[in-house]
Structures are given as C-alpha cells and as structure tokens.
C-alpha cells in the first residue's frame, strides 16, 4: 500500500468533511437522512470540489450517443446527460456531487460546533456494567492465585533482614542457606470489582396529531427530532426513546406510527402530560413500557405542537407541569410549528412556565429554514438566555 | 518512496509464458511494433506489473504513475474508484502508460484469461503510443517526469508550507486546460524577420470600402458616411500594426498557450512559476490520449479480439467472450469508444481489401454490380489489363472463376456452408502473388521455429564451442531443406547479418532434434549443460509445438492450398459452366473508369496501420465514418429541449450524426487565447474565447477567472458569448463584472 495515496486520501477526506461542515446548515434543514436506520452513518452530499475550468456548457448543445430509441424520445434530464462519455473522448463530467459518509458521533460533534451547543448536564449516573479485574496483591487466598515470584521476593527480603550484617558481607556468604519460604510470605492475586457508570437518558417525544398538523409539519418535526435525538445520544450513549401522540386522548406509539399517524378531532395536551407523568413516576402502574425513575434517568421531553389546545385544558396542563413533571426533567423543549390553520396560544402558557423553570426551552418553527434556529434555541445557550 | 518492483521478473511463470505467447502473436503474426528503439539501437520492452486492488487503484488515481505530486484530488479519486469497485460497479481491466518502456498493470485477482486479454490489449496500446504521430512529441520518460515533479513539489511544500502549495496547485489545476495542444509539434509564432529588406512586395492597401457604381449612383451606393467608417476601421488596423511593431500591443499575435504565457509574464515567485510549468508539461503529456481515445481504444480492441480468438484455450473462450462483450457493449445513451473505434478499423480494413471506396464504388447505382462487387473488382482488374486480347482475357477470367469456385467448394478447408465472400478479394490478391506469399510464410515458419524465443541472449553464456563454425557451414545448415531460390537467398542474407544468433539457435535446434550434422564431434558441451538448457526451454518448446507451429503451419498450408488451385487450373480444370455469368453492366461501368488504372485490393491491413499512424479521432472519424457504421453502432444525435429540461434524440440521419460527432470532438475544450495583456492600457489580461459556438459554463468560468486573477495579480477578463450576446466577463479583487460588447 502506497503511503502517498493514503496521505492524499486523508487530506481529501479532511477537505470534504470541511465542506460538509460548511453545508451542515443546509443539510439540517433539507437533508435526506439516509442511513438513519440500521448503520449509524449518514451520507451527506457535498457539492463538487473539482477545480473550476473554462468548459463548454452542455445545455443548449447536444452530442452524439449510442443506443435504441425513436427520434424525439427523451434520454435524460438536463445536467446529467452530456457529461461523461456523452461527449466523445471528453473527460468525465465535473458537475457531480460527492457523498461523504459521516458517523453519528462525528455528525453530533459537527452539530455541536456549528450550533455552539453547551454540553448537556448529566443529572444522575447509573451503574450499567461491572467487571472483575485482577488488581493488586493480598496475603491470603487460594493456591491457584498464588504469585510465586512475589512470594519468593518477600521471603528473601524477610529472611535476609534477619541475618547479621557482618555475616552478609563475609565472602563465603551463601543466601540459599538462609532464605526460607513461610506462610506469611505468600502473595495472592486479588480481585477488584470495577463499576462503569453511565448516565442513562430517556427522550419522550410528544406530538399533536390533531387535524391541524399537516404532512409538511410532520416532516419538519421529524427533521428536528432527529437532530435533537442525535445530540442527546451523543451525551448519553444509553438513550431510550419513547413517542407519544395525542389529540383529545394520548397514546404511546412506535416511531413509524409517530411520524405517520394522522388523526382529526380536538386537542387536549393534558392527556399527553398524563402519560408522561405515568412514565416518569415509579409505581404509577404504567404497563406499556419502562417507567423511568427520575433519580436514575435523565429525562428529556420534547413537545411539538401547533399551539392549539382546548381552552379549559391549559390550566390543567400548567398545573401538571409545575407539580408533577418539570421538577423531574433534565430538559423540556417546546417547539411550536406553524400549521396551515395558524398558531395557537399555548406557547404563551409555556413562556410563563419558562420564566419559573430554567430548563424549559421554547422555539417556533414556521418553515424548514427555521429548524436550524429551533434546534439552537432548544439545546443551545440562547435557549437558556431566553428563559 | 514506495517500493515498487517494476519489472518483468516478478510475474509468475504461468504469466510469463502467457506474456511470451501474446507478445509473439502480436509482434510476429499481427505485425505490431510496440517497442521503442533506443538511441543505442536496442528495443524497449513492455513491462507488466502485478498489483493488488489497492495498489492498482492508487496507480489509477495517479493516472498510472507510481509517484505524482501530492494533491488531495488524487486521494478522492482513489476513494471513489475503490468504493465503486467494492460495490461491483466498475472494474479496471487494463492500464498502460505511454512511456519508454511501456508499463502496464495486471490485477492479481483476475483470471489467467483476463490477463491474456489485458496483455493483448496493452500491446496494441503500446503500438499506438509508439507509432501514432500525435504521440510523437510526448515525453517518453513520463514516469521519471512525474516522479521528478512529485519530488519537486513536495520540496516546495516542505519549504513554503503544504497549505500554501496546495492552494496554488488548486489555482493552477483550474487553468490546466489552457494549453496549446500542438505546442510541441507546431511553431506558431513566426520568427521575426530581422534581415535587410528582402521582401520587395509592398503591403497591400486595404480596401477603401468603395463599391463599383456609375457616377450618377455614386452618392447612393457609396455614401460618404459609410466610406468614413471603413476608413476609420482601416486606420485602427493600421494603428494596431504600428503598435504591434513597436511592441505596444502585447502579445503581438494571440497566444494559445495561456499557461506558458502566464508562466513567462505573470508576476510570480519562482516556485509558483515552476509549478505552472510542471503542470503544463503534464497537461501536454496527457493531451494526445484525450485526442485519440476512439482510435486508440479501437485499435486495442481490434487486436485483442484478433489475438484472443487465436490464443484463448477452448476452456477459456467463453470467459473471454463474456468479458470482451462487456467491454464492447453499447451502453445506452453513452458513446463507448471501444466498439466505435473497432468498427472504424474493421470497416476500413474490409473496404480497402475489396476496394469498396472511391467514385467507382460510391457513384455506382447499378444494383447488379453492387451485389456482386467482389467479382466486379476482379473483373475490372483483368479487363483493364487484357481488354484488347480476348483470349488472354478469357483465360484470366476463367482462372478467377475457377479460384472462386474452388474456394466455395472448400479447397481451403472452409466448407461450402460456411464460406462467405468477405475475404474473396483478399485471397485473390494473395493468389496473384502466390510465390512471394508462400515463400514468406515458409520463411516465417522456419525462422520462428528455429528461434523458439530469444534464445540467443539466453545462450550467451554457453561459449564453449571449440572451433569456429564457418559462415558457409552455418548457411548450409539453415538452407539445407529449402528449394526456392528466393528463400535461399533470404535465409542466407539473414544468417550473414546475424551469425551469432543463428549459431546458438541452430545449436539448440540440433540438440533438440538430435540432428547433430553441424556440431557432431565438434562440440565440447557437457551433457549436463545440454540437459539444463533443454529443461529451461522445454516449456517454451511445448508452446511452440502447440500454438506457433500450428499457426505457422496453417499459414503455409493455406498458401499451399492456393498453389494447388493454381496447379489444377494449369492442368485444365475449369469452373462449371454457368457458375457466374458476367453481367453486361460490368463492361459499361468498367469502361468509365479505365483511366484510373487497376483497383487496389488486399491493402486493408496496410490501411489500418496507416490510420493508426496518421489519424486522431477528429480526422479519423472524418475520413472513415460511414452510414453503415453509424447504423450498426446505433449512433444518434441528441439535443437539449429547453422547454422540457431534458435531452431528446434529435436525429439518426447520418449527416447530422457525423456533424454532431465531429463538432463535439473539435470542441472538446474551448479554444481560448491571450488576446491582450495590456488591455485598456491598464495591464488587464484579456483572454478571448474563439469560435464560441458553444457557450462557456458561466458559473465555472467566473470561478476560473478568480483563480486566473490569483495568477495575474491584476484584473482579468475573457471575451466570450453569453446568452447569444458578446460579453466580457471579468474579475477584479472580489468583484465580478460583465460588460456588453
């Protein structure tokens, strides 16, 4: 393997990743999150990094190619065709984009740098794994763990210490005559238990699926949720994710249903909070999944809504939040997306909450372009200023 | 420095044998000349190197060279190729570099048949590199050149900072198509005439714009305002000339070699200048390969097809056909240079063999003649010779008929059912020169048989003959079995020229055939040595027995079969009556072209070798593309449909296709010249995009201007066409500007 090509390759990847970082904003708002499932890699398209040349444009001019087809039959859309070997003997087309593969870890780092996100606080850490290792020595134990070499050293040191110094210096001193292995010299390997602590996290996504949330809104939610989840997972490698949808009633669903359910009818946010409360209160008897003990878990709740709520429900919601939910959460993020029916007033209620609790963050996202700022408001420093 | 063991020796024995086999076939049978002649008269080699995938792709990323200058784009290229290889999207079959000696790479994971195919392909490429005129001026020490550039630029990077150099490389790479492709071959700037007044002709006065008119129409046809305009224009021209002569206009003539111009005149540091020069040199080196893509690949495909159908074992032929079809496939909506080039050669070969060319063929409208074109050509040649001697004419014509009849009947081993007329005229041309051809084949058989490879060099160590063998003896030994005087003379000449070689070869042949007539009792070689030599060449000899002998024997047999036909005819055999009646049209059409002299037949091979020598894609297609090829290759012209934003098939008409093809070949890159380096007297660099039938990509052009500005240091602009209007695109210090002209 040539080292030169390896060096050039590393440099190339570096440059492409630099480009990818520059394009991250664009990607956050419009990117196709291929590879999200399964492999923990994301493919980010990067615009061509080939050097520009004086070249002929291919639009407006044809070329000659081979193949079947009637006169008048379309053979390709503008931009792609005519590149490459479409023009005989020309160099390969230069307009194509490159895909760069970025792992979730790197992506999260890039996100953090780009948005200047502060590290998430780790409220509680839990022992997730213990390992037993041999470390150090002890004076008792079973024979199979004996360390003869150390035992002998101990014996030599002890026995020679007892010998008369003058005898030691005499020319016909023979150590083997004096050294004697006794039970106190024995040394055994000792087992220690290592505990690996990790902060476990749970994310609960809440989304309003009442009639006022359209397909475009859902897509925005999906986009935003991906990036927030990425950031939380970056801080807490062990993260569980739960999804709640609600209209007038709430229920827990899987990811697929979360993004694709479309219901109609009224909106009662308190129903969702009821569910959250059940999920984070040990002994609540919630039967559809884990219940997180706030002492062991960092709990993040991200809510997406268009702000519509059944008027009389607001008071119940705030009350529940204040007393039963917010004290146990690490972060509560409320994103109000603009729906075709306009935005509701629930955001005002949350703002009131935010003035009391530091870890309540609020963002609005009227269009895709604002996802970027929404993420920044909820996870970033600005969010805390806002509070 | 990576440790590349570039050499022939690292091939495993099986491949060495394959290489030997292919080389023999390509050079001796096909007549390719893939070797450079060095200044000391020795011939270069084609060197094959076995590579693993990683190495092969890294070489491919570097354009085939083991060492290039450091640049990330190579790394990205490598990454991409490797990935597409891993996903099974592409596979590099062959890579060969135009260098003395030619280097080629083999992918270790390929099967033997693939290696053979690649080798055959590579020998043809090498032949093209060596012989095509467009490659004449390329640097044949390219591996050294690239490595030197690599070391030099790495040195700059160490001295001035890697990022600085990389940035500069980006800039220069963006300009590296602004070269004069013919810079090495053509001297464009006329040398200044400094001698005394040796041009007596006075400069012509420019036309004053006056049209001939009667006196009473004068004011209408030649209004004074028009005349003034012309006068002003003339004055401007004159002024320009004066300025040029005073060197105020600079450059005096537009310079096509923009890179060279920049290197010479831009205010640069010396390392920057040097990088421009190096990249220019590399661009010039790669230029001919882009220009001859179709003919080069076609040439290689042609010969590997011919070679492999002969060389592949029965068990390999299906794999070969599979891979070959993959290479030559017509991929939809692309232009694959391999089959197109091959078709051009094959078509030319056939047409020059059978004289399907010139007025006599293309103007012929009689279907009867065209349908039996081959007999017509034979008829014409006999007719033009003997039209005044009916008896001799009849005899000659009968001879042709009998020849044709016997071929059809299977005289040369091709049975009636499989005989097709394609080679009739070629074989007829052989028949006409049979003595010569037969002699050649026999001599070839003899010479190759004795040579069994380049034994002379291998046997140099065996200098233990205890007496000098006289030249006479040597000649007698070689001429022994021959009867034909011409052949005897030829062998004698060859032996006289290279006696040493023939001593060793005849020694070996005598050892192997136990024919000791020359050396019996005279030789003091120990049996051990003989046995060793024998073992050493056993493999090759085995091959000789299997393939070469069969092939050469086949050739001799073929000519002997033709000879038999001749003898049969002489003894009175004739084709049956009514075998072929001469149509009356023959006479009429032949009479029209009597002045042309006899028609050349059987010169197809000569023609294809000529094509590979003198043509590039543009000229080659211009001469050789015929409607038949266009139809067979399913060529079509496509155009861009603005309304639908897509490309559509515009035409399958031959003229459109040919024009489109030539147009895109001629406009592979825009033709851009330095027009004025002191534009507006402000030291602005003005480039001109000449013949802008195709517009530049505006966005890329602007980016390029930014890079150009980095080089020139002063405002730069280019005169071109944008949206059908002449404009000057310019850039200066962070600002782009467009001026309408």
PDB file of N, CA, C and O in Angstrom, chain B residues 14-15 18 50 91 93 106-119 308 316 319-320 323:
ATOM      1  N   UNK B  14       3.572 -18.868 -15.023  1.00  0.00           N
ATOM      2  CA  UNK B  14       2.423 -19.066 -15.894  1.00  0.00           C
ATOM      3  C   UNK B  14       2.154 -17.816 -16.728  1.00  0.00           C
ATOM      4  O   UNK B  14       1.863 -17.882 -17.916  1.00  0.00           O
ATOM      5  N   UNK B  15       2.278 -16.678 -16.045  1.00  0.00           N
ATOM      6  CA  UNK B  15       2.014 -15.421 -16.739  1.00  0.00           C
ATOM      7  C   UNK B  15       3.147 -15.039 -17.661  1.00  0.00           C
ATOM      8  O   UNK B  15       2.939 -14.428 -18.700  1.00  0.00           O
ATOM      9  N   UNK B  18       2.418 -16.694 -20.663  1.00  0.00           N
ATOM     10  CA  UNK B  18       1.319 -16.032 -21.365  1.00  0.00           C
ATOM     11  C   UNK B  18       1.820 -14.776 -22.058  1.00  0.00           C
ATOM     12  O   UNK B  18       1.479 -14.491 -23.201  1.00  0.00           O
ATOM     13  N   UNK B  50       2.336  -6.920 -11.589  1.00  0.00           N
ATOM     14  CA  UNK B  50       1.189  -7.477 -10.879  1.00  0.00           C
ATOM     15  C   UNK B  50       0.819  -6.576  -9.723  1.00  0.00           C
ATOM     16  O   UNK B  50       1.694  -6.194  -8.949  1.00  0.00           O
ATOM     17  N   UNK B  91     -14.700  -1.983 -12.814  1.00  0.00           N
ATOM     18  CA  UNK B  91     -13.510  -2.785 -12.644  1.00  0.00           C
ATOM     19  C   UNK B  91     -12.498  -2.278 -13.649  1.00  0.00           C
ATOM     20  O   UNK B  91     -12.845  -2.053 -14.806  1.00  0.00           O
ATOM     21  N   UNK B  93      -9.740  -2.970 -16.056  1.00  0.00           N
ATOM     22  CA  UNK B  93      -9.166  -4.142 -16.694  1.00  0.00           C
ATOM     23  C   UNK B  93      -7.715  -3.910 -17.079  1.00  0.00           C
ATOM     24  O   UNK B  93      -6.865  -4.749 -16.868  1.00  0.00           O
ATOM     25  N   UNK B 106      -1.375  -5.421 -14.148  1.00  0.00           N
ATOM     26  CA  UNK B 106      -2.326  -6.529 -14.138  1.00  0.00           C
ATOM     27  C   UNK B 106      -2.908  -6.664 -12.741  1.00  0.00           C
ATOM     28  O   UNK B 106      -2.185  -6.550 -11.750  1.00  0.00           O
ATOM     29  N   UNK B 107      -4.178  -6.894 -12.678  1.00  0.00           N
ATOM     30  CA  UNK B 107      -4.834  -7.044 -11.382  1.00  0.00           C
ATOM     31  C   UNK B 107      -4.707  -8.494 -10.932  1.00  0.00           C
ATOM     32  O   UNK B 107      -5.118  -9.403 -11.631  1.00  0.00           O
ATOM     33  N   UNK B 108      -4.120  -8.658  -9.744  1.00  0.00           N
ATOM     34  CA  UNK B 108      -3.775 -10.008  -9.301  1.00  0.00           C
ATOM     35  C   UNK B 108      -4.985 -10.930  -9.235  1.00  0.00           C
ATOM     36  O   UNK B 108      -4.905 -12.117  -9.507  1.00  0.00           O
ATOM     37  N   UNK B 109      -6.135 -10.386  -8.887  1.00  0.00           N
ATOM     38  CA  UNK B 109      -7.279 -11.257  -8.672  1.00  0.00           C
ATOM     39  C   UNK B 109      -7.916 -11.743  -9.968  1.00  0.00           C
ATOM     40  O   UNK B 109      -8.806 -12.575  -9.940  1.00  0.00           O
ATOM     41  N   UNK B 110      -7.451 -11.192 -11.096  1.00  0.00           N
ATOM     42  CA  UNK B 110      -8.032 -11.623 -12.363  1.00  0.00           C
ATOM     43  C   UNK B 110      -7.637 -13.052 -12.713  1.00  0.00           C
ATOM     44  O   UNK B 110      -6.619 -13.556 -12.261  1.00  0.00           O
ATOM     45  N   UNK B 111      -8.444 -13.655 -13.558  1.00  0.00           N
ATOM     46  CA  UNK B 111      -8.127 -14.999 -14.032  1.00  0.00           C
ATOM     47  C   UNK B 111      -7.105 -14.906 -15.166  1.00  0.00           C
ATOM     48  O   UNK B 111      -6.886 -13.842 -15.725  1.00  0.00           O
ATOM     49  N   UNK B 112      -6.515 -16.039 -15.485  1.00  0.00           N
ATOM     50  CA  UNK B 112      -5.459 -16.052 -16.496  1.00  0.00           C
ATOM     51  C   UNK B 112      -5.956 -15.492 -17.832  1.00  0.00           C
ATOM     52  O   UNK B 112      -5.256 -14.738 -18.502  1.00  0.00           O
ATOM     53  N   UNK B 113      -7.181 -15.862 -18.172  1.00  0.00           N
ATOM     54  CA  UNK B 113      -7.688 -15.408 -19.469  1.00  0.00           C
ATOM     55  C   UNK B 113      -7.815 -13.888 -19.504  1.00  0.00           C
ATOM     56  O   UNK B 113      -7.556 -13.248 -20.516  1.00  0.00           O
ATOM     57  N   UNK B 114      -8.170 -13.317 -18.329  1.00  0.00           N
ATOM     58  CA  UNK B 114      -8.239 -11.856 -18.263  1.00  0.00           C
ATOM     59  C   UNK B 114      -6.861 -11.250 -18.494  1.00  0.00           C
ATOM     60  O   UNK B 114      -6.711 -10.253 -19.183  1.00  0.00           O
ATOM     61  N   UNK B 115      -5.864 -11.886 -17.885  1.00  0.00           N
ATOM     62  CA  UNK B 115      -4.505 -11.382 -18.061  1.00  0.00           C
ATOM     63  C   UNK B 115      -4.096 -11.419 -19.525  1.00  0.00           C
ATOM     64  O   UNK B 115      -3.504 -10.491 -20.040  1.00  0.00           O
ATOM     65  N   UNK B 116      -4.430 -12.508 -20.178  1.00  0.00           N
ATOM     66  CA  UNK B 116      -4.071 -12.616 -21.593  1.00  0.00           C
ATOM     67  C   UNK B 116      -4.752 -11.518 -22.390  1.00  0.00           C
ATOM     68  O   UNK B 116      -4.141 -10.866 -23.240  1.00  0.00           O
ATOM     69  N   UNK B 117      -6.035 -11.339 -22.088  1.00  0.00           N
ATOM     70  CA  UNK B 117      -6.804 -10.309 -22.779  1.00  0.00           C
ATOM     71  C   UNK B 117      -6.172  -8.934 -22.560  1.00  0.00           C
ATOM     72  O   UNK B 117      -5.957  -8.169 -23.503  1.00  0.00           O
ATOM     73  N   UNK B 118      -5.831  -8.667 -21.304  1.00  0.00           N
ATOM     74  CA  UNK B 118      -5.237  -7.378 -20.981  1.00  0.00           C
ATOM     75  C   UNK B 118      -3.908  -7.213 -21.711  1.00  0.00           C
ATOM     76  O   UNK B 118      -3.605  -6.168 -22.275  1.00  0.00           O
ATOM     77  N   UNK B 119      -3.119  -8.287 -21.712  1.00  0.00           N
ATOM     78  CA  UNK B 119      -1.813  -8.197 -22.367  1.00  0.00           C
ATOM     79  C   UNK B 119      -1.969  -7.882 -23.853  1.00  0.00           C
ATOM     80  O   UNK B 119      -1.295  -7.001 -24.395  1.00  0.00           O
ATOM     81  N   UNK B 308      -7.023 -12.840 -29.237  1.00  0.00           N
ATOM     82  CA  UNK B 308      -7.592 -13.763 -28.258  1.00  0.00           C
ATOM     83  C   UNK B 308      -8.352 -14.902 -28.906  1.00  0.00           C
ATOM     84  O   UNK B 308      -8.379 -16.016 -28.407  1.00  0.00           O
ATOM     85  N   UNK B 316     -11.216 -21.458 -22.200  1.00  0.00           N
ATOM     86  CA  UNK B 316     -11.238 -20.058 -21.764  1.00  0.00           C
ATOM     87  C   UNK B 316     -12.128 -19.186 -22.628  1.00  0.00           C
ATOM     88  O   UNK B 316     -12.451 -18.065 -22.264  1.00  0.00           O
ATOM     89  N   UNK B 319     -15.275 -17.397 -21.221  1.00  0.00           N
ATOM     90  CA  UNK B 319     -14.962 -16.295 -20.314  1.00  0.00           C
ATOM     91  C   UNK B 319     -14.469 -15.091 -21.090  1.00  0.00           C
ATOM     92  O   UNK B 319     -14.839 -13.955 -20.821  1.00  0.00           O
ATOM     93  N   UNK B 320     -13.614 -15.375 -22.060  1.00  0.00           N
ATOM     94  CA  UNK B 320     -13.097 -14.272 -22.874  1.00  0.00           C
ATOM     95  C   UNK B 320     -14.238 -13.534 -23.546  1.00  0.00           C
ATOM     96  O   UNK B 320     -14.322 -12.311 -23.511  1.00  0.00           O
ATOM     97  N   UNK B 323     -16.151 -11.322 -21.151  1.00  0.00           N
ATOM     98  CA  UNK B 323     -15.507 -10.062 -20.770  1.00  0.00           C
ATOM     99  C   UNK B 323     -15.385  -9.111 -21.952  1.00  0.00           C
ATOM    100  O   UNK B 323     -15.535  -7.916 -21.824  1.00  0.00           O
TER     101      UNK B 323
END
